Amino acid sequence: MMLVFFGIFYFLLIRPQQKKNKQIQRMRSELKVGDNIITIGGVHGKVLSIKDELVTIEVGADKVKLQISKWAVGSVKDKSNQ
């Protein structure tokens, strides 16, 4: 009975979370200069440079430059939504 519960737990919780983490990791590793991104804090910006784990983005009409950690990138905006 415990094995059945563990199997259900694995397929409903653990496996989907692992897939989501792999997808997010791939998205962050495929970042390139010029991509429009949204950080996990909700800041919208354009990628100016990528150095190891630091990403420099440009935000706002004043073109303010921010350095963020790569793990803080929440999503890449779809090209069709720009």
XYZ file of N, CA and C in Angstrom:
246
model
N 0.814 -1.192 0.000
C 0.000 0.000 0.000
C 0.866 1.268 0.000
N 1.942 1.266 0.798
C 2.847 2.414 0.850
C 3.507 2.642 -0.505
N 3.820 1.566 -1.197
C 4.445 1.672 -2.511
C 3.494 2.333 -3.508
N 2.222 2.030 -3.416
C 1.221 2.650 -4.287
C 1.133 4.151 -4.002
N 1.112 4.518 -2.725
C 1.075 5.942 -2.366
C 2.320 6.675 -2.854
N 3.479 6.040 -2.705
C 4.703 6.660 -3.186
C 4.662 6.821 -4.707
N 4.149 5.819 -5.410
C 4.027 5.902 -6.869
C 3.118 7.046 -7.289
N 1.991 7.187 -6.651
C 1.060 8.282 -6.949
C 1.715 9.623 -6.618
N 2.351 9.703 -5.470
C 3.039 10.918 -5.052
C 4.109 11.305 -6.070
N 4.868 10.311 -6.539
C 5.941 10.572 -7.505
C 5.381 11.121 -8.810
N 4.367 10.476 -9.357
C 3.844 10.874 -10.661
C 2.995 12.138 -10.614
N 2.443 12.485 -9.474
C 1.628 13.689 -9.377
C 2.397 14.912 -8.887
N 3.475 14.721 -8.125
C 4.181 15.867 -7.562
C 5.650 15.964 -7.985
N 6.398 14.921 -7.794
C 7.841 14.988 -8.006
C 8.205 15.083 -9.483
N 7.671 14.214 -10.294
C 8.032 14.177 -11.715
C 7.664 15.463 -12.459
N 6.455 16.002 -12.290
C 6.144 17.275 -12.967
C 7.054 18.420 -12.527
N 7.427 18.456 -11.252
C 8.314 19.511 -10.770
C 9.702 19.375 -11.384
N 10.190 18.154 -11.540
C 11.490 17.935 -12.174
C 11.464 18.381 -13.634
N 10.382 18.092 -14.339
C 10.250 18.525 -15.735
C 10.240 20.047 -15.829
N 9.507 20.698 -14.934
C 9.439 22.154 -14.937
C 10.803 22.763 -14.654
N 11.544 22.205 -13.694
C 12.876 22.705 -13.371
C 13.825 22.563 -14.556
N 13.763 21.448 -15.270
C 14.603 21.247 -16.453
C 14.262 22.262 -17.536
N 12.987 22.542 -17.719
C 12.543 23.511 -18.728
C 13.038 24.925 -18.380
N 12.957 25.299 -17.128
C 13.426 26.616 -16.689
C 14.942 26.713 -16.852
N 15.669 25.658 -16.478
C 17.119 25.634 -16.632
C 17.509 25.792 -18.090
N 16.805 25.109 -18.981
C 17.091 25.204 -20.421
C 16.825 26.627 -20.924
N 15.722 27.232 -20.493
C 15.384 28.590 -20.912
C 16.484 29.558 -20.490
N 16.970 29.417 -19.267
C 18.017 30.317 -18.770
C 19.343 30.083 -19.479
N 19.641 28.847 -19.834
C 20.903 28.575 -20.520
C 20.869 29.029 -21.983
N 19.672 29.169 -22.563
C 19.529 29.591 -23.949
C 19.321 31.099 -24.101
N 19.471 31.857 -23.002
C 19.347 33.315 -23.077
C 20.393 33.879 -24.028
N 20.014 34.906 -24.763
C 20.979 35.558 -25.649
C 20.743 37.065 -25.630
N 21.749 37.796 -26.055
C 21.666 39.255 -26.104
C 20.528 39.656 -27.029
N 19.716 40.598 -26.582
C 18.587 41.070 -27.370
C 17.261 40.481 -26.950
N 17.275 39.412 -26.141
C 16.022 38.821 -25.665
C 15.323 39.774 -24.703
N 14.021 39.833 -24.784
C 13.211 40.573 -23.817
C 12.779 39.589 -22.747
N 13.045 39.943 -21.492
C 12.784 39.026 -20.388
C 11.913 39.677 -19.329
N 11.397 38.824 -18.451
C 10.697 39.259 -17.245
C 11.384 38.552 -16.085
N 11.827 39.313 -15.083
C 12.485 38.703 -13.932
C 11.434 38.110 -12.997
N 11.899 37.343 -12.021
C 10.956 36.758 -11.063
C 10.323 37.828 -10.184
N 10.916 39.026 -10.172
C 10.354 40.151 -9.421
C 9.399 40.994 -10.241
N 9.248 40.655 -11.543
C 8.312 41.368 -12.391
C 8.915 42.504 -13.205
N 10.238 42.632 -13.207
C 10.897 43.686 -13.967
C 11.036 43.234 -15.426
N 10.573 44.074 -16.353
C 10.674 43.776 -17.781
C 11.919 44.475 -18.320
N 12.713 43.763 -19.116
C 13.910 44.371 -19.655
C 14.450 43.634 -20.862
N 15.471 44.225 -21.468
C 16.129 43.668 -22.646
C 17.544 43.275 -22.254
N 17.967 42.065 -22.624
C 19.287 41.568 -22.270
C 20.345 42.312 -23.078
N 21.331 42.893 -22.365
C 22.442 43.591 -23.017
C 23.696 42.734 -23.058
N 23.957 41.996 -21.967
C 25.122 41.120 -21.940
C 24.900 39.998 -20.936
N 25.646 38.919 -21.157
C 25.575 37.757 -20.273
C 27.010 37.355 -19.952
N 27.332 37.317 -18.667
C 28.654 36.886 -18.216
C 28.464 35.863 -17.109
N 28.790 34.632 -17.389
C 28.647 33.530 -16.436
C 27.247 33.536 -15.818
N 27.138 33.940 -14.557
C 25.847 33.939 -13.869
C 25.249 35.335 -13.714
N 25.822 36.338 -14.374
C 25.291 37.696 -14.322
C 24.707 38.087 -15.668
N 23.549 38.707 -15.624
C 22.891 39.192 -16.831
C 22.668 40.687 -16.656
N 23.093 41.467 -17.645
C 22.853 42.907 -17.618
C 21.652 43.188 -18.499
N 20.653 43.864 -17.913
C 19.441 44.183 -18.668
C 19.232 45.691 -18.695
N 18.483 46.113 -19.685
C 18.130 47.527 -19.856
C 16.633 47.643 -19.608
N 16.248 48.556 -18.706
C 14.837 48.698 -18.350
C 14.398 50.144 -18.469
N 13.133 50.340 -18.764
C 12.524 51.659 -18.762
C 12.902 52.555 -19.917
N 12.220 53.689 -19.984
C 12.441 54.661 -21.048
C 13.786 55.354 -20.898
N 14.309 55.425 -19.672
C 15.610 56.049 -19.427
C 16.771 55.107 -19.706
N 16.464 53.888 -20.105
C 17.456 52.859 -20.432
C 18.412 52.606 -19.266
N 17.841 52.413 -18.103
C 18.609 52.098 -16.907
C 19.147 50.677 -17.045
N 20.411 50.483 -16.689
C 21.033 49.167 -16.780
C 21.070 48.530 -15.402
N 20.627 47.287 -15.322
C 20.628 46.528 -14.073
C 21.393 45.234 -14.281
N 22.140 44.829 -13.276
C 22.768 43.517 -13.298
C 21.967 42.614 -12.387
N 21.570 41.465 -12.912
C 20.802 40.502 -12.131
C 21.482 39.141 -12.240
N 21.180 38.268 -11.319
C 21.659 36.891 -11.402
C 20.835 36.145 -12.432
N 21.464 35.200 -13.081
C 20.770 34.444 -14.125
C 19.568 33.689 -13.555
N 19.658 33.233 -12.299
C 18.542 32.491 -11.710
C 17.314 33.376 -11.491
N 17.483 34.713 -11.559
C 16.364 35.629 -11.338
C 15.535 35.862 -12.598
N 15.945 35.278 -13.726
C 15.168 35.421 -14.966
C 13.965 34.489 -14.850
N 12.770 35.064 -14.903
C 11.553 34.277 -14.769
C 11.060 33.707 -16.072
N 11.123 34.519 -17.138
C 10.670 34.050 -18.457
C 11.212 34.950 -19.540
N 11.221 34.415 -20.743
C 11.593 35.172 -21.928
C 10.295 35.510 -22.637
N 10.107 36.793 -22.960
C 8.886 37.200 -23.658
C 8.871 36.598 -25.054
N 7.706 36.182 -25.463
C 7.519 35.638 -26.804
C 7.703 36.757 -27.825
N 8.419 36.467 -28.905
C 8.685 37.485 -29.953
C 7.399 38.058 -30.530
N 6.333 37.263 -30.588
C 5.074 37.731 -31.171
C 4.327 38.693 -30.252
N 4.695 38.732 -28.954
C 4.003 39.596 -27.990
C 4.665 40.957 -27.814
N 5.701 41.249 -28.545
C 6.423 42.506 -28.332
C 5.702 43.675 -28.891
